[in-house]
XYZ file of C-alpha atoms in Angstrom:
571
model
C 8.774 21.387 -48.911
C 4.949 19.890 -49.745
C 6.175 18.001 -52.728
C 8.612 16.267 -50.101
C 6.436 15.821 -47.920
C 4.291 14.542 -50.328
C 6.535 11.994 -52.253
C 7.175 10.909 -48.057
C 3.479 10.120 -47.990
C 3.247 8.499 -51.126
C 6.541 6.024 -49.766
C 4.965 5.480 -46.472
C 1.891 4.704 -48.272
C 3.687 2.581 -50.414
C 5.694 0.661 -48.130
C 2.207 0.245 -45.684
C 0.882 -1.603 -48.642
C 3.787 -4.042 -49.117
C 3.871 -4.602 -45.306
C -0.158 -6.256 -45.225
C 1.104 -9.103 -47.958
C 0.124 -11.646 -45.555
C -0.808 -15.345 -46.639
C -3.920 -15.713 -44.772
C -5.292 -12.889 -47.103
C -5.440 -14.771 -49.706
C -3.230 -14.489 -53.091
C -5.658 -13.559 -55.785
C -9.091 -14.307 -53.773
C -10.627 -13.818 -50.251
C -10.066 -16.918 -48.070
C -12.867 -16.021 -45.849
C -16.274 -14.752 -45.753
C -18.996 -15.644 -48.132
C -18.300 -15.960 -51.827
C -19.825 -16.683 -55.143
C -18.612 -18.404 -57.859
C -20.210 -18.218 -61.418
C -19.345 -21.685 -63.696
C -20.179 -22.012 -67.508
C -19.904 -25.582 -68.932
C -18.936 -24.829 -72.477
C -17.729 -26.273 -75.465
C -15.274 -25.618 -78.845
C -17.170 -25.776 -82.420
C -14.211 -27.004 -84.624
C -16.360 -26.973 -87.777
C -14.748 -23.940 -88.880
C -11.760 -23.681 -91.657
C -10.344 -20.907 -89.536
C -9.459 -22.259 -86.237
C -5.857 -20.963 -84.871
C -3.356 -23.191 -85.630
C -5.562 -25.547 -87.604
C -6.854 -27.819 -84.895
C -9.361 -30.097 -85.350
C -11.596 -31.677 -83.029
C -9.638 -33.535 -80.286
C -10.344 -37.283 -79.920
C -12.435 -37.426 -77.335
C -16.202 -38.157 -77.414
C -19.385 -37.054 -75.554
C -19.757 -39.413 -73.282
C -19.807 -40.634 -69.777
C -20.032 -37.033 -68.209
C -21.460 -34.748 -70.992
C -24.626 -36.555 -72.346
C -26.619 -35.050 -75.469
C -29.961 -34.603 -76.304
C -32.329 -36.476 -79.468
C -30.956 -33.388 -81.542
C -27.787 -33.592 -80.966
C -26.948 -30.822 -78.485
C -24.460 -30.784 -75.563
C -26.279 -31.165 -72.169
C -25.135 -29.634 -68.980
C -22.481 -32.469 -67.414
C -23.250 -35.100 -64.889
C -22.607 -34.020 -60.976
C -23.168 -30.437 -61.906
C -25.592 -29.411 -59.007
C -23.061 -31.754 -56.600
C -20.159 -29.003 -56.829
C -21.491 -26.109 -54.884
C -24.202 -24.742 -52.755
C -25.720 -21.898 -54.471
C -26.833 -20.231 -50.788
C -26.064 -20.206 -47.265
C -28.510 -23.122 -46.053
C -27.779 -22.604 -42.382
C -27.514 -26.652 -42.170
C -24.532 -27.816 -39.864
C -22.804 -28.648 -43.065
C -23.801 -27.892 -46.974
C -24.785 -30.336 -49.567
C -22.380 -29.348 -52.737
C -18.900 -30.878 -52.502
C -16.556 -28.132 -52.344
C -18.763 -25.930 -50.568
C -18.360 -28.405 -47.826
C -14.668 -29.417 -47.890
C -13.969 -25.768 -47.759
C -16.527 -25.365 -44.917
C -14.819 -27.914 -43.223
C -11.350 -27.274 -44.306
C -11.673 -23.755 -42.500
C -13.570 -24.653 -39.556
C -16.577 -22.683 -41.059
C -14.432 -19.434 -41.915
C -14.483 -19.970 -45.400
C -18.414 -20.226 -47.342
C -17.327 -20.788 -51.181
C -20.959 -20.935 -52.974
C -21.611 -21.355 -56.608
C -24.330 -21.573 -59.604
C -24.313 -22.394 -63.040
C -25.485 -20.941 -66.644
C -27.631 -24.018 -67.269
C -26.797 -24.671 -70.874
C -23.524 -25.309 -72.606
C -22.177 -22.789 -74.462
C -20.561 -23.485 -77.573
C -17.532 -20.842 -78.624
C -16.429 -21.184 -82.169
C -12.521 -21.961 -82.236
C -12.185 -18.942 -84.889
C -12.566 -16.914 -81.298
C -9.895 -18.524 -79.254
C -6.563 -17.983 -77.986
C -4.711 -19.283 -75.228
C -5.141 -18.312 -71.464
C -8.057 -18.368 -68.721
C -8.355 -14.593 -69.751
C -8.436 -15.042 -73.475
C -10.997 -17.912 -72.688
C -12.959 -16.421 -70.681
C -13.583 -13.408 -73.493
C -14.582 -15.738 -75.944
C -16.992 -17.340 -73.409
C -18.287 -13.567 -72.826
C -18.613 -12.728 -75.939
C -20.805 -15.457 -76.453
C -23.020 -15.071 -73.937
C -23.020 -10.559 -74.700
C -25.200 -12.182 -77.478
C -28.272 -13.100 -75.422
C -30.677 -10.685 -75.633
C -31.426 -10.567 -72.185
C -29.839 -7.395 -69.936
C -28.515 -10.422 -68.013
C -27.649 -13.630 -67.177
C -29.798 -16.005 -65.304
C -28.167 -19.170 -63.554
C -29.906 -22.035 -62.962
C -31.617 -21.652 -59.285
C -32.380 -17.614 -60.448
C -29.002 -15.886 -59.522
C -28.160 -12.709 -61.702
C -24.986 -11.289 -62.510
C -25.015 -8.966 -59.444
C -24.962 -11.985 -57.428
C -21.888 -12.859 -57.769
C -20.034 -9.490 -57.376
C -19.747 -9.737 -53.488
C -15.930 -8.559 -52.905
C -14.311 -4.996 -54.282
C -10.938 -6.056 -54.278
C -7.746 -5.760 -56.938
C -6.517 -9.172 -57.420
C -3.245 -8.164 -58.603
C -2.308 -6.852 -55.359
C -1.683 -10.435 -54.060
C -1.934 -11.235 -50.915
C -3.054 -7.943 -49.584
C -6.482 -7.522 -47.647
C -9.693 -8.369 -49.460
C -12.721 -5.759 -49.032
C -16.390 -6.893 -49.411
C -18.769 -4.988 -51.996
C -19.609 -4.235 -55.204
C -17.102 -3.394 -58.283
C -19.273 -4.407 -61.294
C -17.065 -7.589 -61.492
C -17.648 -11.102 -61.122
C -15.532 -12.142 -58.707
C -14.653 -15.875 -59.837
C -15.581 -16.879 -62.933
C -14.862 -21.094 -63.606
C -15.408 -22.327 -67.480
C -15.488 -25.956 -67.427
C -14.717 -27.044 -70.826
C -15.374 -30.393 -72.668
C -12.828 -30.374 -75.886
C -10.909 -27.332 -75.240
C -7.235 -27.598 -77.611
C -5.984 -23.786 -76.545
C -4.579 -24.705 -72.971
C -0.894 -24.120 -73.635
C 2.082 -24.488 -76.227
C 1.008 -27.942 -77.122
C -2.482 -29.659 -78.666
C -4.773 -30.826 -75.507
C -3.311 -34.370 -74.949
C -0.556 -33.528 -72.710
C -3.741 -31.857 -70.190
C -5.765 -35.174 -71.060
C -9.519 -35.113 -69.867
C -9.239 -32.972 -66.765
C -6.210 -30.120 -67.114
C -6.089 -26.475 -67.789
C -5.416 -23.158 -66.062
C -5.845 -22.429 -62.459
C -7.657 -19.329 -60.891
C -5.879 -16.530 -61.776
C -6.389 -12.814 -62.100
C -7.872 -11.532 -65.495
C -8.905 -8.192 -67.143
C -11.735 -8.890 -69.545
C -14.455 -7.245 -71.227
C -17.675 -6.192 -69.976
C -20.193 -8.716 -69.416
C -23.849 -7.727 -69.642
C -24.495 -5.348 -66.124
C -20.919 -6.191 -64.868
C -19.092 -3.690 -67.262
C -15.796 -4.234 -65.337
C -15.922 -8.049 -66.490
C -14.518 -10.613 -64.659
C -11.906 -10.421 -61.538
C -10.169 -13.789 -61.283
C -10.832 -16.885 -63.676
C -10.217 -20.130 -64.146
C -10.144 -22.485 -67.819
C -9.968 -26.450 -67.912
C -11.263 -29.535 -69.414
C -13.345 -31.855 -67.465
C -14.110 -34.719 -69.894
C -14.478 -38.158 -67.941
C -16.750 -38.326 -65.057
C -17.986 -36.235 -62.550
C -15.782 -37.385 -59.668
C -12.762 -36.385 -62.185
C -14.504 -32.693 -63.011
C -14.549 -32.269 -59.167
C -10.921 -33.287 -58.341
C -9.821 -30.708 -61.573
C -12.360 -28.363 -59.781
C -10.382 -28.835 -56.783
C -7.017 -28.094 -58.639
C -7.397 -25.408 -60.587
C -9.134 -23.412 -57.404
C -6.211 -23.832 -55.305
C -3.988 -21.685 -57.801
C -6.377 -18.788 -55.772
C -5.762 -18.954 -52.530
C -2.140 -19.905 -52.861
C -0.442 -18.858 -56.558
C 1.361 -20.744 -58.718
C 2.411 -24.089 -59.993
C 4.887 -24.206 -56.638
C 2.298 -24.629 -54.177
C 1.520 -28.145 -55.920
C 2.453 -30.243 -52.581
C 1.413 -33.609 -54.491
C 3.046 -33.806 -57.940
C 1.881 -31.121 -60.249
C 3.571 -29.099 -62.650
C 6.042 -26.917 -60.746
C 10.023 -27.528 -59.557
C 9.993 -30.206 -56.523
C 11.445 -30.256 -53.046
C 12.516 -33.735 -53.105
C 14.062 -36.571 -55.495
C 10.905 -38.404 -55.093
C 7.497 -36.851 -55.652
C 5.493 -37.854 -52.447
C 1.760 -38.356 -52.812
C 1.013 -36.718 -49.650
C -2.528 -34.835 -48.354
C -3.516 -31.430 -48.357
C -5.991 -29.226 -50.326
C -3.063 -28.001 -52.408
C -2.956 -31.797 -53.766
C -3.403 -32.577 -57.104
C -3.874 -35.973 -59.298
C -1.085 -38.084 -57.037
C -2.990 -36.470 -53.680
C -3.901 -39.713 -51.459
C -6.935 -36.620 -50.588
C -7.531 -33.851 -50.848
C -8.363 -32.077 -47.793
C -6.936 -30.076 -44.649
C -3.793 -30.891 -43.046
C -2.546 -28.992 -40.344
C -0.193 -26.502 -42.648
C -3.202 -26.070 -44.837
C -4.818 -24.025 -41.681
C -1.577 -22.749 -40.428
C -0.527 -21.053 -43.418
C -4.030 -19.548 -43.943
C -4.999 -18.891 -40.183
C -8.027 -21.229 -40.404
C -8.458 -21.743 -36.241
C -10.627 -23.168 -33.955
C -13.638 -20.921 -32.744
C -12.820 -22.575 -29.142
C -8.948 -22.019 -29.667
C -6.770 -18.535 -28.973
C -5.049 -18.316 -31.807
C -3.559 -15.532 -33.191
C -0.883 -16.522 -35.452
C -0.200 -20.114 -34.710
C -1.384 -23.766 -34.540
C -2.620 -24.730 -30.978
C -3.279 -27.970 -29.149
C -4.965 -29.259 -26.273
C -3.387 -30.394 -23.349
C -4.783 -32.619 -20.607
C -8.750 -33.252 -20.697
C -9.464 -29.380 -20.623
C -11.300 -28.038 -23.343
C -9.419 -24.728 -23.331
C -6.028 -25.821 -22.012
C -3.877 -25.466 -24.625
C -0.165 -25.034 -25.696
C 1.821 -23.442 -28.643
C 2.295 -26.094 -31.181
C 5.128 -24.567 -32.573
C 7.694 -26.725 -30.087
C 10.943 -27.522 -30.465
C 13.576 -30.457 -28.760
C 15.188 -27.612 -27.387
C 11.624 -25.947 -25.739
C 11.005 -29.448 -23.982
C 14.535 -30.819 -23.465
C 12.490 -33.453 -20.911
C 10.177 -33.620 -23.374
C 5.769 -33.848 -22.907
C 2.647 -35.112 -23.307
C -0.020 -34.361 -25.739
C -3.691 -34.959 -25.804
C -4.463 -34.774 -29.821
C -8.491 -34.580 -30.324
C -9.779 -35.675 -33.917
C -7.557 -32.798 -35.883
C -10.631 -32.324 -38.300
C -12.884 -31.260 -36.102
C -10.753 -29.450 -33.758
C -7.510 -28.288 -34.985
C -5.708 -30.047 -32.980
C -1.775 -30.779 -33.667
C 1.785 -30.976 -33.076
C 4.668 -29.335 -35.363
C 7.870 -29.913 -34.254
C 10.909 -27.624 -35.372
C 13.804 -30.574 -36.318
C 17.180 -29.248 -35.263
C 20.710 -29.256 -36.698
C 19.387 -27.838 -40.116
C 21.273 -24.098 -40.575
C 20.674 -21.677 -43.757
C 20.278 -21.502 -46.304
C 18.788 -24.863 -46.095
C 15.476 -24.645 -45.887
C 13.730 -25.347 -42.046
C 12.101 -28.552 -41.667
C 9.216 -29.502 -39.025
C 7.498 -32.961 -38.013
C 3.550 -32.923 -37.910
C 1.288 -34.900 -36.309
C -2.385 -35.093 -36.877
C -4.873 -37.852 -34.948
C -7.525 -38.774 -37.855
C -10.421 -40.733 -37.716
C -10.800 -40.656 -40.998
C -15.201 -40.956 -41.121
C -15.912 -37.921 -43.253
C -16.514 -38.044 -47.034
C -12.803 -36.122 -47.100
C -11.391 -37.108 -44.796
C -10.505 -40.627 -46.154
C -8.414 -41.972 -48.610
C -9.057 -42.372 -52.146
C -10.187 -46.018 -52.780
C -9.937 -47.978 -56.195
C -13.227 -50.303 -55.990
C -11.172 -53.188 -57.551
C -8.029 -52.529 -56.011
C -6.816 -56.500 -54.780
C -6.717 -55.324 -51.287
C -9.734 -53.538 -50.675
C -11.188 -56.311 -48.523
C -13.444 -53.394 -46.239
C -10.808 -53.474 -42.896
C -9.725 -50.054 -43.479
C -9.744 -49.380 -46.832
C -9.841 -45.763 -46.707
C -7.110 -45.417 -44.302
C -6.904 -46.607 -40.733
C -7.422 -43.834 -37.651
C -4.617 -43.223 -35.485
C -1.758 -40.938 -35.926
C -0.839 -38.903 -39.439
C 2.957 -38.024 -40.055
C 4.375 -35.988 -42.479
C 7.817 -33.131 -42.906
C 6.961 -29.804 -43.807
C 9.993 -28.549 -45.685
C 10.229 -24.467 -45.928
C 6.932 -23.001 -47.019
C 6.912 -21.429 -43.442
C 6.981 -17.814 -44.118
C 3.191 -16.486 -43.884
C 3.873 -12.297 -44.238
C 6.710 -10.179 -46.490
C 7.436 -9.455 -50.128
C 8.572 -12.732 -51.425
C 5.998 -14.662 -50.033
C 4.390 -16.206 -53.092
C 7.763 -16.543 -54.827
C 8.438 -19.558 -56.810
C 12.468 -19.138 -56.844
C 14.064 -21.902 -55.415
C 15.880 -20.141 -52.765
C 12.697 -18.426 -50.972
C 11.766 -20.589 -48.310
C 8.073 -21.079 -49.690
C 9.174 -21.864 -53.129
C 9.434 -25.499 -54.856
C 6.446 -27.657 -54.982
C 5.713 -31.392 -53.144
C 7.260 -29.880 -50.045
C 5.191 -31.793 -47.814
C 7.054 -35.599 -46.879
C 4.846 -38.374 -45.319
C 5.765 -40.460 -43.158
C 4.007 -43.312 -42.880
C 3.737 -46.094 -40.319
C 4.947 -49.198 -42.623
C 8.184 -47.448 -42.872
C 11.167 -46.863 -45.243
C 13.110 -48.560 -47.562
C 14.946 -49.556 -50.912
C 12.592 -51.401 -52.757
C 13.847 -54.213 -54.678
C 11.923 -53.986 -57.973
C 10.787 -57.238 -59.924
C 11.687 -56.351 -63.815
C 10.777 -59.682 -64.109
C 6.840 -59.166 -63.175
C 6.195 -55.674 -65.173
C 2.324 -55.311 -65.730
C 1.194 -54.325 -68.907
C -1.871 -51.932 -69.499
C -5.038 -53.949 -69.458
C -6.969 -51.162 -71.672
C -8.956 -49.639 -69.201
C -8.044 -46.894 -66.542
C -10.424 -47.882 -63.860
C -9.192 -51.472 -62.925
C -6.159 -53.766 -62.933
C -3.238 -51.993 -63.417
C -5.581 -48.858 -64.235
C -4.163 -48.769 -67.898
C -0.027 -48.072 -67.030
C 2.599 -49.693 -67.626
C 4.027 -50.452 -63.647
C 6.751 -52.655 -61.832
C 5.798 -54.319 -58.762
C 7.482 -53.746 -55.878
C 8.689 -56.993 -53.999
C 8.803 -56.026 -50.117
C 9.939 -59.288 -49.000
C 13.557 -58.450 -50.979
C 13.244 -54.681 -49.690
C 16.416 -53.198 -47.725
C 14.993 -51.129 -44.495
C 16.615 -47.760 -44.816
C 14.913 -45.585 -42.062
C 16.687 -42.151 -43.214
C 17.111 -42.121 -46.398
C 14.603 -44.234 -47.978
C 10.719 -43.827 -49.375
C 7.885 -45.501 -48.354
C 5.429 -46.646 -51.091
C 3.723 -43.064 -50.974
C 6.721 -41.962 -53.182
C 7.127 -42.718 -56.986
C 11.005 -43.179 -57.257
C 12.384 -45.740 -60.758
C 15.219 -44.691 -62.771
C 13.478 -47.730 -65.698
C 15.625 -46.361 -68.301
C 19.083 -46.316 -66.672
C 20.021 -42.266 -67.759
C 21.558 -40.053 -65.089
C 17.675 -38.580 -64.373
C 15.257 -40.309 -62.640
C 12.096 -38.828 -64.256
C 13.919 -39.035 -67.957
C 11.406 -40.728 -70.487
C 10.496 -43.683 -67.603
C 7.196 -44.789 -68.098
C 7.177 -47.453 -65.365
C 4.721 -46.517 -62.511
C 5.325 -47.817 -59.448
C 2.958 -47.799 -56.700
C -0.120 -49.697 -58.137
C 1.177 -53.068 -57.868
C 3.242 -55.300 -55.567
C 4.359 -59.229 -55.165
C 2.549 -60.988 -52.886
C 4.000 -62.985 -49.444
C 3.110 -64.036 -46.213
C -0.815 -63.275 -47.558
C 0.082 -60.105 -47.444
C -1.534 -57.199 -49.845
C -4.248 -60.000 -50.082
C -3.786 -63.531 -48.719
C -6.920 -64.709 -51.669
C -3.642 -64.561 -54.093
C -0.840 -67.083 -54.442
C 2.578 -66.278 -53.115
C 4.587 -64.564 -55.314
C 1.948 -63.549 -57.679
C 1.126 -59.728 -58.486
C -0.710 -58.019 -56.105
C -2.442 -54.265 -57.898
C -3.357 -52.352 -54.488
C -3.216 -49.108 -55.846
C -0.790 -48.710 -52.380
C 0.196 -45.144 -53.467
C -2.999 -43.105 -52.984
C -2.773 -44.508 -49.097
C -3.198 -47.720 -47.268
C -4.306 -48.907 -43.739
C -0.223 -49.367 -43.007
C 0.200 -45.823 -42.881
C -1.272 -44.674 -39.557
C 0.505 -44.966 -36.350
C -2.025 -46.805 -34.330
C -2.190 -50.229 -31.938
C -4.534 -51.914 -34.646
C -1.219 -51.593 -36.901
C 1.109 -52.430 -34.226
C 3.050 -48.984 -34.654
C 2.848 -46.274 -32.223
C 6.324 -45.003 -31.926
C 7.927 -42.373 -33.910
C 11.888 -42.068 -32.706
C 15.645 -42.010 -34.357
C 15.164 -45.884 -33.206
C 12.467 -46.205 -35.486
C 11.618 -46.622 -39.422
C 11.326 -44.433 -40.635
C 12.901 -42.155 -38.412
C 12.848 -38.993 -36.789
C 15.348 -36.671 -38.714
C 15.407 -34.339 -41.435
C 15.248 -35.564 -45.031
C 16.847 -34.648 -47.706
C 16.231 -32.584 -50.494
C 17.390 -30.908 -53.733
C 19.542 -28.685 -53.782
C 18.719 -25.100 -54.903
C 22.096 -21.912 -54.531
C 21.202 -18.453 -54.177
C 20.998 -18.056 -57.992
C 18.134 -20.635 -57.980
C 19.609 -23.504 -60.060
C 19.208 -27.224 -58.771
């Protein structure tokens, strides 16, 4: 009788354990509390006969971000101390970049600190292999070779410093506990000429690709015999603006887990036949920014102070700071429908999701957000191109009013198969988040006729691709089923696939009329706006002349529709 009740325990136990896998706990790392993460710029020595595979030194050079000294050594890259704070500064907001976004992103829940080894440490490629965990030994083992007990960062930190959580991060999404395990808890190598990122040599990851934060075992670094808990490899080779974006990126993979919670482009298998460049923190390089939407802090129970909240998004209703209503409304919950007061969603929380109707399983559930953004912090803003044709000041980073986008599954925030990438889980499939913006949808006529060659250099013109203007004054209006210019959708090569060897962008460039884009420029010449990473057109707002949402309006209210994934997961 003991062993059975015993073996009941251990099942009880068991099942106890599954039960906690909750999304707001984080997949691999804490996503609250105070946190610490180490970062080691390093480098590859290729000088060797006996690197793996027989790679030489990729063809890149040490400029722009990584400068070097009168003797030829690697210095610590440009915008280093910019990343993090190293400490709690107890200022309204930090200083370092991500410490920020994240401070702002969670409405203060979330302090994500960090320090650097301040020089660069070179790893001979004899020592690699591929994988964040395979880098980061070969990193370790460099630095095991200091004579010092430990490790010294550059404002004074040791190694103990940044073992604040005890926590297993293979146990994903289960409850994170704060103390000591004689681990670092995050450990970020930012590489300049790294080959060993995958299958393939490093072009196909360019300047700034790698691996995202993931778990690791690892050896024993100096006083922190248990090694390292969760780490993270990639090359940042351009400037520092680039090495925070791949910062950005490659952190994500933390919180969230794998390639599938890439909701703008991304590796991963997409919701849609057009990847949308859409806005979260989950955004990668076709993001129009990266920061907070409303799902970002539903998903991961990042609430108001001021709001109660347990387990959903609330808004304010009428001019009451406290009066507030479920956000989680449906047509059928107000069938003679209401009115919502929507305070600046970045600084308050505040927003509307809307279940859509007539969608049954096993397709997935669909919802309407709406977010009022003023768009006046340094996130909360589009990215701008400085030479983009149309950035003429009015708005350039996006114009404040109303923010519309579909969230398409990804709505399950507790259970087993939370983090599961198959396509028939409801939070599986990447670029599941649709915008809809203001200018509406359509068919875009495409001028084959006007295709822009790459001018040589990335940061102006047609920012070195190969693109197709779009000509909006042939455009068919197709509120349903069409794509707005967020969306990169050209089948350039005629196949059956759409993303099948076509190296036409679209997006960066479109044909000029009625002065629009930029009434400088002649009708019917080639306007490069850079219109996918966001324009002022998007907002629903009086200065643009749209402020209605409806099935009367484009685009319209409905679901969308996506690609299809059966039970067994095929598409």
């Amino acid at each position: 009788m003991r062993s059975i009740i015993i073996v009941s325990i251990l099942i009880f136990s068991f099942l106890s354990t599954v039960a906690q896998k909750k999304m707001s706990n984080g997949h691999q790392i804490p996503v609250r509390g105070e946190i610490r993460v180490l970062l080691i710029f390093a480098e590859v020595d290729y000088s060797a006969d006996n690197c793996p595979d027989r790679l030489g030194e990729p063809e890149i050079t040490k400029t722009n971000n990584w400068g070097v000294d009168e003797h030829g050594v690697t210095q610590i890259p440009a915008g280093a101390d910019s990343l993090f704070d190293h400490k709690s500064s107890g200022r309204k907001f930090p200083q370092g970049y991500i410490t920020d976004l994240y401070y702002q992103a969670s409405l203060g829940k979330y302090i994500l600190l960090g320090d650097y080894y301040p020089e660069v440490v070179v790893v001979p490629c004899s020592t690699l292999a591929r994988g964040p965990g395979a880098h980061a030994n070969a990193v370790i083992q460099e630095l095991n070779k200091i004579a010092d007990t430990t490790v010294c960062t550059k404002n004074g930190y040791m190694l103990k410093d940044f073992d604040l959580w005890d926590w297993d991060p293979f146990q994903t999404g289960t409850p994170k506990m704060q103390g000591q395990d004689h681990k670092i808890d995050i450990f970020y190598i930012v590489w300049r000429n790294n080959h060993y990122m995958g299958r393939r040599k490093m072009g196909p990851y360019g300047c700034n690709g790698g691996f995202g934060l993931v778990g690791c075992r690892t050896k024993g670094l100096k006083d922190m015999t248990g090694g390292v808990s969760c780490a993270s490899s990639f090359n940042s080779c351009s400037n520092s603006q680039g090495c925070i974006q791949i910062t950005l990126a490659e952190f994500m993979h933390g919180p969230f887990g794998g390639n599938h919670w890439h909701s703008a482009r991304g590796r991963g298998v997409h919701t849609f036949m057009a990847v949308p460049h859409s806005y979260s923190i989950t955004g990668q390089s076709h993001s129009t920014m990266q920061f907070v939407c409303g799902w970002d802090r539903w998903i991961l129970e990042w609430e108001h102070e001021d709001k109660n909240q347990d387990d959903s998004i609330y808004i304010s209703v009428g001019n009451t700071k406290l009066g507030e209503t479920p956000s989680d409304i449906s047509i059928e919950s107000h069938p003679n429908g209401a009115t919502f007061i929507l305070r600046d969603f970045v600084r308050t929380g505040d927003a509307v999701r809307i279940k859509l109707p007539y969608l049954e399983a096993p397709v997935k559930n669909q919802y309407i957000w709406l977010e009022n953004r003023r768009m006046d912090t340094r996130y909360d803003k589009y990215y701008q191109e400085e030479c983009a044709d149309n950035a003429d000041g009015k708005y350039r980073f996006g114009t404040p009013g109303i923010y519309a986008y579909i969230q398409v599954g990804k709505d399950v925030k507790e259970g087993n198969n939370i983090y599961s990438a198959s396509p028939k889980h409801p939070n599986g499939l990447a670029s599941w988040l649709f915008p809809l913006s203001g200018e509406g949808n359509y068919d875009f006529r495409y001028r084959y006729d006007l295709i822009q060659e790459p001018l040589g250099s990335w940061y102006c013109g047609n920012w070195n691709n190969k693109n197709i203007p779009i000509d909006k004054s042939r455009s068919i209006p197709n509120p349903f089923t069409g794509h707005s210019d967020l969306y990169q959708v050209i089948n350039s090569d005629s196949s059956d696939k759409i993303y099948d060897n076509d190296r036409l962008q679209s997006g960066l460039s479109e044909v000029v009329y009625d002065g629009k884009c930029n009434n400088e420029l002649e009708e019917g010449s080639v306007c490069h706006n850079y219109n996918r990473s966001g324009d002022f057109e998007d907002a629903y707002c009086f200065a643009n002349g749209t402020y209605e949402l409806s099935l009367n309006t484009n685009p319209a209210a409905v679901p969308v529709y996506t690609l299809r994934a059966d039970y067994n997961g095929k598409r």
